[in-house]
PDB file of C-alpha atoms in Angstrom:
ATOM      1  CA  UNK A   1     -83.920-110.038 -93.187  1.00 37.00           C
ATOM      2  CA  UNK A   2     -83.133-106.324 -93.092  1.00 37.00           C
ATOM      3  CA  UNK A   3     -82.263-104.962 -89.672  1.00 36.00           C
ATOM      4  CA  UNK A   4     -83.836-101.604 -90.512  1.00 34.00           C
ATOM      5  CA  UNK A   5     -87.343-103.078 -90.649  1.00 31.00           C
ATOM      6  CA  UNK A   6     -89.373-102.365 -87.517  1.00 32.00           C
ATOM      7  CA  UNK A   7     -90.067-105.523 -85.525  1.00 33.00           C
ATOM      8  CA  UNK A   8     -93.644-104.393 -84.929  1.00 28.00           C
ATOM      9  CA  UNK A   9     -94.257-103.845 -88.615  1.00 29.00           C
ATOM     10  CA  UNK A  10     -92.393-106.971 -89.622  1.00 34.00           C
ATOM     11  CA  UNK A  11     -94.669-109.069 -87.409  1.00 36.00           C
ATOM     12  CA  UNK A  12     -97.631-108.100 -89.584  1.00 35.00           C
ATOM     13  CA  UNK A  13     -96.679-110.685 -92.211  1.00 45.00           C
ATOM     14  CA  UNK A  14     -94.639-113.111 -90.126  1.00 39.00           C
ATOM     15  CA  UNK A  15     -97.637-115.426 -89.775  1.00 39.00           C
ATOM     16  CA  UNK A  16     -97.629-116.088 -93.519  1.00 38.00           C
ATOM     17  CA  UNK A  17     -94.143-117.195 -94.601  1.00 39.00           C
ATOM     18  CA  UNK A  18     -93.841-119.059 -97.868  1.00 39.00           C
ATOM     19  CA  UNK A  19     -93.236-122.755 -97.162  1.00 34.00           C
ATOM     20  CA  UNK A  20     -90.611-124.944 -98.702  1.00 34.00           C
ATOM     21  CA  UNK A  21     -91.736-127.110-101.589  1.00 32.00           C
ATOM     22  CA  UNK A  22     -94.191-129.755-100.402  1.00 34.00           C
ATOM     23  CA  UNK A  23     -96.092-132.517-102.126  1.00 31.00           C
ATOM     24  CA  UNK A  24     -99.869-132.885-101.794  1.00 31.00           C
ATOM     25  CA  UNK A  25    -102.650-134.564-103.718  1.00 34.00           C
ATOM     26  CA  UNK A  26    -104.628-132.476-106.184  1.00 36.00           C
ATOM     27  CA  UNK A  27    -107.790-131.486-104.244  1.00 33.00           C
ATOM     28  CA  UNK A  28    -109.765-130.959-107.454  1.00 37.00           C
ATOM     29  CA  UNK A  29    -109.323-134.570-108.658  1.00 41.00           C
ATOM     30  CA  UNK A  30    -112.397-136.712-108.142  1.00 41.00           C
ATOM     31  CA  UNK A  31    -113.169-140.420-108.424  1.00 41.00           C
ATOM     32  CA  UNK A  32    -116.330-142.484-108.724  1.00 47.00           C
ATOM     33  CA  UNK A  33    -116.410-142.815-104.940  1.00 53.00           C
ATOM     34  CA  UNK A  34    -116.198-139.071-104.355  1.00 49.00           C
ATOM     35  CA  UNK A  35    -119.260-137.758-102.472  1.00 58.00           C
ATOM     36  CA  UNK A  36    -121.364-134.993-104.112  1.00 52.00           C
ATOM     37  CA  UNK A  37    -120.104-132.264-101.790  1.00 50.00           C
ATOM     38  CA  UNK A  38    -116.528-133.068-102.863  1.00 49.00           C
ATOM     39  CA  UNK A  39    -117.501-132.504-106.499  1.00 51.00           C
ATOM     40  CA  UNK A  40    -119.005-129.172-105.525  1.00 49.00           C
ATOM     41  CA  UNK A  41    -115.791-128.296-103.700  1.00 50.00           C
ATOM     42  CA  UNK A  42    -113.803-129.252-106.788  1.00 50.00           C
ATOM     43  CA  UNK A  43    -115.940-127.017-109.010  1.00 49.00           C
ATOM     44  CA  UNK A  44    -115.515-124.157-106.559  1.00 52.00           C
ATOM     45  CA  UNK A  45    -111.785-124.779-106.542  1.00 55.00           C
ATOM     46  CA  UNK A  46    -111.648-124.533-110.329  1.00 63.00           C
ATOM     47  CA  UNK A  47    -113.665-121.306-110.244  1.00 64.00           C
ATOM     48  CA  UNK A  48    -111.312-119.887-107.609  1.00 76.00           C
ATOM     49  CA  UNK A  49    -108.301-120.857-109.718  1.00 82.00           C
ATOM     50  CA  UNK A  50    -109.757-119.079-112.748  1.00 85.00           C
ATOM     51  CA  UNK A  51    -110.327-115.925-110.692  1.00 88.00           C
ATOM     52  CA  UNK A  52    -106.840-116.154-109.193  1.00 90.00           C
ATOM     53  CA  UNK A  53    -105.302-116.434-112.663  1.00 90.00           C
ATOM     54  CA  UNK A  54    -107.313-113.450-113.802  1.00 91.00           C
ATOM     55  CA  UNK A  55    -106.181-111.399-110.809  1.00 94.00           C
ATOM     56  CA  UNK A  56    -102.533-112.337-111.366  1.00 93.00           C
ATOM     57  CA  UNK A  57    -102.829-111.369-115.048  1.00 93.00           C
ATOM     58  CA  UNK A  58    -104.374-108.023-114.116  1.00 95.00           C
ATOM     59  CA  UNK A  59    -101.595-107.268-111.651  1.00 96.00           C
ATOM     60  CA  UNK A  60     -99.034-108.154-114.330  1.00 95.00           C
ATOM     61  CA  UNK A  61    -100.649-105.887-116.927  1.00 95.00           C
ATOM     62  CA  UNK A  62    -100.943-102.898-114.608  1.00 97.00           C
ATOM     63  CA  UNK A  63     -97.393-103.385-113.334  1.00 97.00           C
ATOM     64  CA  UNK A  64     -96.063-103.369-116.905  1.00 96.00           C
ATOM     65  CA  UNK A  65     -97.982-100.172-117.683  1.00 96.00           C
ATOM     66  CA  UNK A  66     -96.263 -98.399-114.779  1.00 97.00           C
ATOM     67  CA  UNK A  67     -92.800 -99.901-115.157  1.00 96.00           C
ATOM     68  CA  UNK A  68     -92.200 -99.545-118.903  1.00 95.00           C
ATOM     69  CA  UNK A  69     -92.599 -96.840-121.493  1.00 94.00           C
ATOM     70  CA  UNK A  70     -95.825 -97.489-123.389  1.00 94.00           C
ATOM     71  CA  UNK A  71     -96.025 -99.553-126.542  1.00 92.00           C
ATOM     72  CA  UNK A  72     -98.954-100.995-128.489  1.00 91.00           C
ATOM     73  CA  UNK A  73     -99.129-104.349-126.629  1.00 91.00           C
ATOM     74  CA  UNK A  74     -98.988-102.732-123.191  1.00 92.00           C
ATOM     75  CA  UNK A  75    -101.656-100.130-123.908  1.00 92.00           C
ATOM     76  CA  UNK A  76    -103.836-102.715-125.674  1.00 91.00           C
ATOM     77  CA  UNK A  77    -103.650-104.992-122.645  1.00 92.00           C
ATOM     78  CA  UNK A  78    -104.617-102.123-120.329  1.00 93.00           C
ATOM     79  CA  UNK A  79    -107.594-101.166-122.511  1.00 91.00           C
ATOM     80  CA  UNK A  80    -108.733-104.787-122.649  1.00 90.00           C
ATOM     81  CA  UNK A  81    -108.399-105.234-118.896  1.00 91.00           C
ATOM     82  CA  UNK A  82    -110.405-102.079-118.234  1.00 91.00           C
ATOM     83  CA  UNK A  83    -113.123-103.232-120.632  1.00 88.00           C
ATOM     84  CA  UNK A  84    -113.374-106.693-119.054  1.00 86.00           C
ATOM     85  CA  UNK A  85    -113.628-105.140-115.588  1.00 88.00           C
ATOM     86  CA  UNK A  86    -116.421-102.819-116.688  1.00 86.00           C
ATOM     87  CA  UNK A  87    -114.218 -99.744-116.317  1.00 86.00           C
ATOM     88  CA  UNK A  88    -113.421 -98.795-119.933  1.00 85.00           C
ATOM     89  CA  UNK A  89    -110.929 -96.011-120.437  1.00 82.00           C
ATOM     90  CA  UNK A  90    -111.958 -92.955-122.484  1.00 70.00           C
ATOM     91  CA  UNK A  91    -110.811 -92.648-126.074  1.00 52.00           C
ATOM     92  CA  UNK A  92    -107.364 -91.405-126.989  1.00 46.00           C
ATOM     93  CA  UNK A  93    -104.310 -91.333-124.732  1.00 43.00           C
ATOM     94  CA  UNK A  94    -104.741 -87.727-123.639  1.00 41.00           C
ATOM     95  CA  UNK A  95    -106.915 -86.060-121.057  1.00 42.00           C
ATOM     96  CA  UNK A  96    -109.848 -88.144-119.946  1.00 42.00           C
ATOM     97  CA  UNK A  97    -113.307 -86.603-119.660  1.00 36.00           C
ATOM     98  CA  UNK A  98    -115.597 -87.376-116.773  1.00 40.00           C
ATOM     99  CA  UNK A  99    -114.939 -88.839-113.362  1.00 45.00           C
ATOM    100  CA  UNK A 100    -112.720 -91.877-112.815  1.00 43.00           C
ATOM    101  CA  UNK A 101    -112.882 -92.110-109.041  1.00 43.00           C
ATOM    102  CA  UNK A 102    -116.203 -93.938-108.791  1.00 48.00           C
ATOM    103  CA  UNK A 103    -116.480 -96.211-105.799  1.00 59.00           C
ATOM    104  CA  UNK A 104    -118.564 -98.902-107.506  1.00 69.00           C
ATOM    105  CA  UNK A 105    -116.760-102.160-106.674  1.00 73.00           C
ATOM    106  CA  UNK A 106    -115.509-104.487-109.356  1.00 75.00           C
ATOM    107  CA  UNK A 107    -117.717-107.542-109.811  1.00 72.00           C
ATOM    108  CA  UNK A 108    -115.936-110.701-108.731  1.00 69.00           C
ATOM    109  CA  UNK A 109    -116.799-112.644-111.871  1.00 67.00           C
ATOM    110  CA  UNK A 110    -115.100-110.010-113.997  1.00 72.00           C
ATOM    111  CA  UNK A 111    -111.817-110.691-112.208  1.00 74.00           C
ATOM    112  CA  UNK A 112    -111.615-114.093-113.891  1.00 67.00           C
ATOM    113  CA  UNK A 113    -112.418-112.900-117.399  1.00 67.00           C
ATOM    114  CA  UNK A 114    -108.801-112.195-118.208  1.00 60.00           C
ATOM    115  CA  UNK A 115    -107.582-115.661-117.242  1.00 59.00           C
ATOM    116  CA  UNK A 116    -107.893-117.098-120.765  1.00 56.00           C
ATOM    117  CA  UNK A 117    -108.147-114.030-122.961  1.00 53.00           C
ATOM    118  CA  UNK A 118    -105.758-113.917-125.944  1.00 51.00           C
ATOM    119  CA  UNK A 119    -102.996-111.388-125.530  1.00 57.00           C
ATOM    120  CA  UNK A 120    -103.843-108.290-127.603  1.00 54.00           C
ATOM    121  CA  UNK A 121    -101.257-106.797-129.936  1.00 53.00           C
ATOM    122  CA  UNK A 122    -102.853-103.384-130.480  1.00 55.00           C
ATOM    123  CA  UNK A 123    -105.474-101.170-128.833  1.00 56.00           C
ATOM    124  CA  UNK A 124    -109.077-101.720-129.933  1.00 57.00           C
ATOM    125  CA  UNK A 125    -109.937 -99.904-133.147  1.00 56.00           C
ATOM    126  CA  UNK A 126    -112.365 -97.590-131.373  1.00 54.00           C
ATOM    127  CA  UNK A 127    -109.762 -96.601-128.762  1.00 55.00           C
ATOM    128  CA  UNK A 128    -106.705 -95.305-130.622  1.00 53.00           C
ATOM    129  CA  UNK A 129    -103.722 -94.365-128.492  1.00 65.00           C
ATOM    130  CA  UNK A 130    -101.205 -91.652-129.278  1.00 81.00           C
ATOM    131  CA  UNK A 131     -98.064 -93.483-128.160  1.00 89.00           C
ATOM    132  CA  UNK A 132     -95.865 -90.423-128.698  1.00 91.00           C
ATOM    133  CA  UNK A 133     -98.035 -88.388-126.341  1.00 91.00           C
ATOM    134  CA  UNK A 134     -98.291 -91.269-123.904  1.00 92.00           C
ATOM    135  CA  UNK A 135     -94.531 -91.853-123.821  1.00 93.00           C
ATOM    136  CA  UNK A 136     -93.978 -88.175-123.008  1.00 94.00           C
ATOM    137  CA  UNK A 137     -96.617 -88.440-120.306  1.00 94.00           C
ATOM    138  CA  UNK A 138     -94.784 -91.445-118.830  1.00 95.00           C
ATOM    139  CA  UNK A 139     -91.667 -89.299-118.448  1.00 95.00           C
ATOM    140  CA  UNK A 140     -93.674 -86.346-117.145  1.00 95.00           C
ATOM    141  CA  UNK A 141     -95.461 -88.482-114.584  1.00 95.00           C
ATOM    142  CA  UNK A 142     -92.577 -90.501-113.166  1.00 94.00           C
ATOM    143  CA  UNK A 143     -89.215 -89.043-114.167  1.00 93.00           C
ATOM    144  CA  UNK A 144     -89.334 -85.228-114.509  1.00 92.00           C
ATOM    145  CA  UNK A 145     -90.151 -83.454-111.212  1.00 90.00           C
ATOM    146  CA  UNK A 146     -90.827 -80.049-112.801  1.00 90.00           C
ATOM    147  CA  UNK A 147     -93.727 -80.999-115.090  1.00 91.00           C
ATOM    148  CA  UNK A 148     -96.644 -80.243-112.776  1.00 88.00           C
ATOM    149  CA  UNK A 149     -97.970 -83.804-113.065  1.00 92.00           C
ATOM    150  CA  UNK A 150     -94.962 -85.568-111.570  1.00 93.00           C
ATOM    151  CA  UNK A 151     -95.551 -88.020-108.747  1.00 93.00           C
ATOM    152  CA  UNK A 152     -92.952 -90.145-106.957  1.00 93.00           C
ATOM    153  CA  UNK A 153     -95.178 -93.204-107.134  1.00 94.00           C
ATOM    154  CA  UNK A 154     -93.720 -94.966-104.110  1.00 94.00           C
ATOM    155  CA  UNK A 155     -95.484 -96.006-100.942  1.00 94.00           C
ATOM    156  CA  UNK A 156     -93.291 -93.971 -98.614  1.00 89.00           C
ATOM    157  CA  UNK A 157     -93.614 -90.769-100.651  1.00 90.00           C
ATOM    158  CA  UNK A 158     -97.383 -91.024-101.167  1.00 93.00           C
ATOM    159  CA  UNK A 159     -98.264 -92.226 -97.664  1.00 89.00           C
ATOM    160  CA  UNK A 160     -96.324 -89.365 -96.083  1.00 77.00           C
ATOM    161  CA  UNK A 161     -97.453 -86.704 -98.583  1.00 77.00           C
ATOM    162  CA  UNK A 162     -98.826 -83.451 -97.183  1.00 76.00           C
ATOM    163  CA  UNK A 163    -100.412 -80.542 -99.036  1.00 70.00           C
ATOM    164  CA  UNK A 164     -99.257 -77.120 -97.895  1.00 59.00           C
ATOM    165  CA  UNK A 165     -99.398 -73.494 -99.014  1.00 52.00           C
ATOM    166  CA  UNK A 166    -101.961 -71.427-100.869  1.00 54.00           C
ATOM    167  CA  UNK A 167    -101.245 -73.219-104.147  1.00 60.00           C
ATOM    168  CA  UNK A 168    -101.617 -76.688-102.662  1.00 64.00           C
ATOM    169  CA  UNK A 169     -97.989 -77.630-103.102  1.00 74.00           C
ATOM    170  CA  UNK A 170     -97.343 -81.251-102.136  1.00 78.00           C
ATOM    171  CA  UNK A 171     -94.542 -82.134 -99.755  1.00 77.00           C
ATOM    172  CA  UNK A 172     -93.792 -85.792-100.427  1.00 77.00           C
ATOM    173  CA  UNK A 173     -92.973 -88.316 -97.745  1.00 74.00           C
ATOM    174  CA  UNK A 174     -89.565 -89.966 -97.298  1.00 73.00           C
ATOM    175  CA  UNK A 175     -88.101 -91.975-100.153  1.00 78.00           C
ATOM    176  CA  UNK A 176     -86.497 -94.422 -97.757  1.00 78.00           C
ATOM    177  CA  UNK A 177     -88.017 -95.333 -94.426  1.00 78.00           C
ATOM    178  CA  UNK A 178     -89.870 -97.907 -92.375  1.00 85.00           C
ATOM    179  CA  UNK A 179     -92.430 -98.772 -95.089  1.00 86.00           C
ATOM    180  CA  UNK A 180     -89.787 -99.222 -97.777  1.00 87.00           C
ATOM    181  CA  UNK A 181     -87.686-101.391 -95.486  1.00 91.00           C
ATOM    182  CA  UNK A 182     -90.667-103.577 -94.644  1.00 92.00           C
ATOM    183  CA  UNK A 183     -91.588-104.071 -98.305  1.00 93.00           C
ATOM    184  CA  UNK A 184     -87.991-105.047 -99.032  1.00 93.00           C
ATOM    185  CA  UNK A 185     -88.065-107.547 -96.174  1.00 93.00           C
ATOM    186  CA  UNK A 186     -91.222-109.167 -97.531  1.00 94.00           C
ATOM    187  CA  UNK A 187     -89.685-109.481-100.990  1.00 94.00           C
ATOM    188  CA  UNK A 188     -86.726-111.264 -99.430  1.00 93.00           C
ATOM    189  CA  UNK A 189     -88.976-113.611 -97.442  1.00 92.00           C
ATOM    190  CA  UNK A 190     -90.974-114.535-100.538  1.00 91.00           C
ATOM    191  CA  UNK A 191     -87.980-114.937-102.850  1.00 91.00           C
ATOM    192  CA  UNK A 192     -89.116-112.075-105.096  1.00 93.00           C
ATOM    193  CA  UNK A 193     -86.352-110.181-106.903  1.00 92.00           C
ATOM    194  CA  UNK A 194     -87.436-106.694-108.052  1.00 91.00           C
ATOM    195  CA  UNK A 195     -84.060-106.192-109.743  1.00 88.00           C
ATOM    196  CA  UNK A 196     -85.107-108.794-112.317  1.00 89.00           C
ATOM    197  CA  UNK A 197     -88.093-106.726-113.481  1.00 92.00           C
ATOM    198  CA  UNK A 198     -87.952-105.131-116.909  1.00 90.00           C
ATOM    199  CA  UNK A 199     -88.483-101.406-116.482  1.00 93.00           C
ATOM    200  CA  UNK A 200     -87.807 -98.016-118.060  1.00 91.00           C
ATOM    201  CA  UNK A 201     -87.406 -96.079-114.833  1.00 90.00           C
ATOM    202  CA  UNK A 202     -84.334 -94.273-113.593  1.00 86.00           C
ATOM    203  CA  UNK A 203     -82.703 -95.792-110.479  1.00 83.00           C
ATOM    204  CA  UNK A 204     -84.026 -92.890-108.413  1.00 77.00           C
ATOM    205  CA  UNK A 205     -87.611 -93.774-109.403  1.00 84.00           C
ATOM    206  CA  UNK A 206     -87.349 -97.568-109.382  1.00 89.00           C
ATOM    207  CA  UNK A 207     -87.633 -98.057-105.637  1.00 90.00           C
ATOM    208  CA  UNK A 208     -88.699-101.307-104.005  1.00 93.00           C
ATOM    209  CA  UNK A 209     -91.985 -99.684-102.952  1.00 94.00           C
ATOM    210  CA  UNK A 210     -92.758 -98.238-106.394  1.00 95.00           C
ATOM    211  CA  UNK A 211     -96.354 -99.143-107.220  1.00 97.00           C
ATOM    212  CA  UNK A 212     -95.430-101.082-110.344  1.00 96.00           C
ATOM    213  CA  UNK A 213     -93.008-103.163-108.318  1.00 96.00           C
ATOM    214  CA  UNK A 214     -95.588-103.899-105.619  1.00 97.00           C
ATOM    215  CA  UNK A 215     -98.110-104.936-108.282  1.00 97.00           C
ATOM    216  CA  UNK A 216     -95.531-107.270-109.830  1.00 96.00           C
ATOM    217  CA  UNK A 217     -94.994-108.782-106.379  1.00 96.00           C
ATOM    218  CA  UNK A 218     -98.732-109.358-105.970  1.00 96.00           C
ATOM    219  CA  UNK A 219     -98.832-111.043-109.386  1.00 95.00           C
ATOM    220  CA  UNK A 220     -95.944-113.263-108.242  1.00 94.00           C
ATOM    221  CA  UNK A 221     -97.885-114.275-105.123  1.00 94.00           C
ATOM    222  CA  UNK A 222    -101.331-114.609-106.660  1.00 92.00           C
ATOM    223  CA  UNK A 223    -100.468-116.731-109.682  1.00 86.00           C
ATOM    224  CA  UNK A 224    -102.149-120.050-108.817  1.00 75.00           C
ATOM    225  CA  UNK A 225     -99.419-122.628-109.150  1.00 67.00           C
ATOM    226  CA  UNK A 226     -96.656-122.228-111.664  1.00 48.00           C
ATOM    227  CA  UNK A 227     -97.045-125.923-112.427  1.00 40.00           C
ATOM    228  CA  UNK A 228     -99.672-128.629-112.131  1.00 42.00           C
ATOM    229  CA  UNK A 229     -97.730-130.188-109.260  1.00 44.00           C
ATOM    230  CA  UNK A 230     -97.962-127.165-106.993  1.00 48.00           C
ATOM    231  CA  UNK A 231     -99.157-128.290-103.585  1.00 52.00           C
ATOM    232  CA  UNK A 232    -102.383-126.826-102.256  1.00 57.00           C
ATOM    233  CA  UNK A 233    -100.601-125.967 -99.017  1.00 60.00           C
ATOM    234  CA  UNK A 234     -98.013-123.943-100.907  1.00 78.00           C
ATOM    235  CA  UNK A 235    -100.699-121.940-102.681  1.00 77.00           C
ATOM    236  CA  UNK A 236    -102.625-121.369 -99.464  1.00 83.00           C
ATOM    237  CA  UNK A 237     -99.473-119.942 -97.908  1.00 87.00           C
ATOM    238  CA  UNK A 238     -98.975-117.636-100.898  1.00 88.00           C
ATOM    239  CA  UNK A 239    -102.572-116.473-100.543  1.00 90.00           C
ATOM    240  CA  UNK A 240    -102.006-115.722 -96.864  1.00 90.00           C
ATOM    241  CA  UNK A 241     -98.865-113.816 -97.729  1.00 92.00           C
ATOM    242  CA  UNK A 242    -100.714-111.774-100.381  1.00 94.00           C
ATOM    243  CA  UNK A 243    -103.553-111.153 -97.931  1.00 95.00           C
ATOM    244  CA  UNK A 244    -101.164-109.850 -95.279  1.00 93.00           C
ATOM    245  CA  UNK A 245     -99.336-107.697 -97.842  1.00 96.00           C
ATOM    246  CA  UNK A 246    -102.556-106.110 -99.095  1.00 96.00           C
ATOM    247  CA  UNK A 247    -103.753-105.410 -95.563  1.00 94.00           C
ATOM    248  CA  UNK A 248    -100.476-103.746 -94.658  1.00 92.00           C
ATOM    249  CA  UNK A 249     -99.459-102.155 -97.957  1.00 94.00           C
ATOM    250  CA  UNK A 250    -102.548-101.871-100.185  1.00 93.00           C
ATOM    251  CA  UNK A 251    -104.311 -98.862 -98.679  1.00 92.00           C
ATOM    252  CA  UNK A 252    -102.042 -96.301-100.331  1.00 95.00           C
ATOM    253  CA  UNK A 253    -103.107 -97.286-103.880  1.00 97.00           C
ATOM    254  CA  UNK A 254    -106.289 -95.202-103.603  1.00 94.00           C
ATOM    255  CA  UNK A 255    -104.372 -92.256-102.151  1.00 94.00           C
ATOM    256  CA  UNK A 256    -101.988 -92.371-105.119  1.00 95.00           C
ATOM    257  CA  UNK A 257    -104.914 -92.398-107.558  1.00 95.00           C
ATOM    258  CA  UNK A 258    -106.504 -89.424-105.772  1.00 93.00           C
ATOM    259  CA  UNK A 259    -103.292 -87.397-106.028  1.00 92.00           C
ATOM    260  CA  UNK A 260    -102.801 -88.260-109.702  1.00 93.00           C
ATOM    261  CA  UNK A 261    -106.390 -87.459-110.646  1.00 93.00           C
ATOM    262  CA  UNK A 262    -106.112 -84.098-108.902  1.00 90.00           C
ATOM    263  CA  UNK A 263    -103.176 -83.300-111.215  1.00 90.00           C
ATOM    264  CA  UNK A 264    -104.728 -84.704-114.403  1.00 91.00           C
ATOM    265  CA  UNK A 265    -107.252 -87.469-115.044  1.00 90.00           C
ATOM    266  CA  UNK A 266    -105.096 -89.115-117.701  1.00 92.00           C
ATOM    267  CA  UNK A 267    -104.155 -92.637-118.773  1.00 93.00           C
ATOM    268  CA  UNK A 268    -101.765 -93.173-115.875  1.00 95.00           C
ATOM    269  CA  UNK A 269    -104.159 -91.852-113.262  1.00 95.00           C
ATOM    270  CA  UNK A 270    -106.677 -94.381-114.534  1.00 94.00           C
ATOM    271  CA  UNK A 271    -104.141 -97.210-114.470  1.00 96.00           C
ATOM    272  CA  UNK A 272    -103.461 -96.454-110.805  1.00 97.00           C
ATOM    273  CA  UNK A 273    -107.190 -96.191-110.020  1.00 95.00           C
ATOM    274  CA  UNK A 274    -107.755 -99.546-111.712  1.00 95.00           C
ATOM    275  CA  UNK A 275    -104.917-101.045-109.671  1.00 96.00           C
ATOM    276  CA  UNK A 276    -106.552 -99.739-106.489  1.00 95.00           C
ATOM    277  CA  UNK A 277    -109.899-101.271-107.446  1.00 94.00           C
ATOM    278  CA  UNK A 278    -108.383-104.646-108.328  1.00 95.00           C
ATOM    279  CA  UNK A 279    -106.408-104.703-105.076  1.00 96.00           C
ATOM    280  CA  UNK A 280    -109.516-103.834-103.082  1.00 94.00           C
ATOM    281  CA  UNK A 281    -111.524-106.607-104.750  1.00 93.00           C
ATOM    282  CA  UNK A 282    -108.667-109.062-104.237  1.00 95.00           C
ATOM    283  CA  UNK A 283    -108.418-108.187-100.552  1.00 94.00           C
ATOM    284  CA  UNK A 284    -112.144-108.774-100.109  1.00 92.00           C
ATOM    285  CA  UNK A 285    -111.856-112.153-101.815  1.00 92.00           C
ATOM    286  CA  UNK A 286    -108.911-113.145 -99.628  1.00 93.00           C
ATOM    287  CA  UNK A 287    -110.675-111.857 -96.508  1.00 92.00           C
ATOM    288  CA  UNK A 288    -113.435-114.373 -97.197  1.00 89.00           C
ATOM    289  CA  UNK A 289    -111.084-117.206 -98.142  1.00 87.00           C
ATOM    290  CA  UNK A 290    -108.589-116.962 -95.317  1.00 83.00           C
ATOM    291  CA  UNK A 291    -109.331-117.492 -91.643  1.00 67.00           C
ATOM    292  CA  UNK A 292    -106.796-115.541 -89.567  1.00 57.00           C
ATOM    293  CA  UNK A 293    -104.813-117.718 -87.183  1.00 53.00           C
ATOM    294  CA  UNK A 294    -105.984-117.768 -83.570  1.00 54.00           C
ATOM    295  CA  UNK A 295    -103.564-115.801 -81.328  1.00 47.00           C
TER     296      UNK A 295
END
């Protein structure tokens, strides 16, 4: 536990610690004596698991797109995810025509479509990607402050950002503060190690509250059972933890997308917008699934 984390903020997620390993019967297993409503519950449980796997896969894909310089598999996975969610990206890897900030919510069924999709190895034929351009844009977006499209894509910087002056110059929030400390505390509580992530970012950019890192954390929490023996209680606790994290730390995703789109509606702006939409849909799902504890 980090002493720098505010006790008031820390309490936000204290009700959802990850439990130690526990053993429980598989709630989806039925027998001849199982009443009809139990079978219905089992079918719903399987549907929920498929959606959860799809959500975890989406978080993983979007995290990789923000953490690593682009290659064919990464961009192909992003294109496929956008297609399956009904939010296809425009052609090419350059400037994107049209509006990307639509508020139409993602349909819940589409969240599960990626659960069993084969991993793509190249972008679809009708959506070629200029990887040279896209790699330069990765550097321009996240590593070179003088490019005009640079954004320190961390929660503290974006949440505290203020626009000032006649030219709309952005004064970014603090790189290290209460929000960053709280995120770090939650990683420690959950056993998540951001240092183990594969990334192409400089140390100054790879902060614990970098969006790609937070998405990787959500994927870690939302993956439904790393093994068949995962106890239902363990997964419920992970869901509660993810729910608390999204409620406390998910709101800035949309703000980040707004700032990026104002600079240029490009591939990375659309990745961040897609992340915001997935997180919003996931929070709604978890809102319905989880009953907050009575004070």
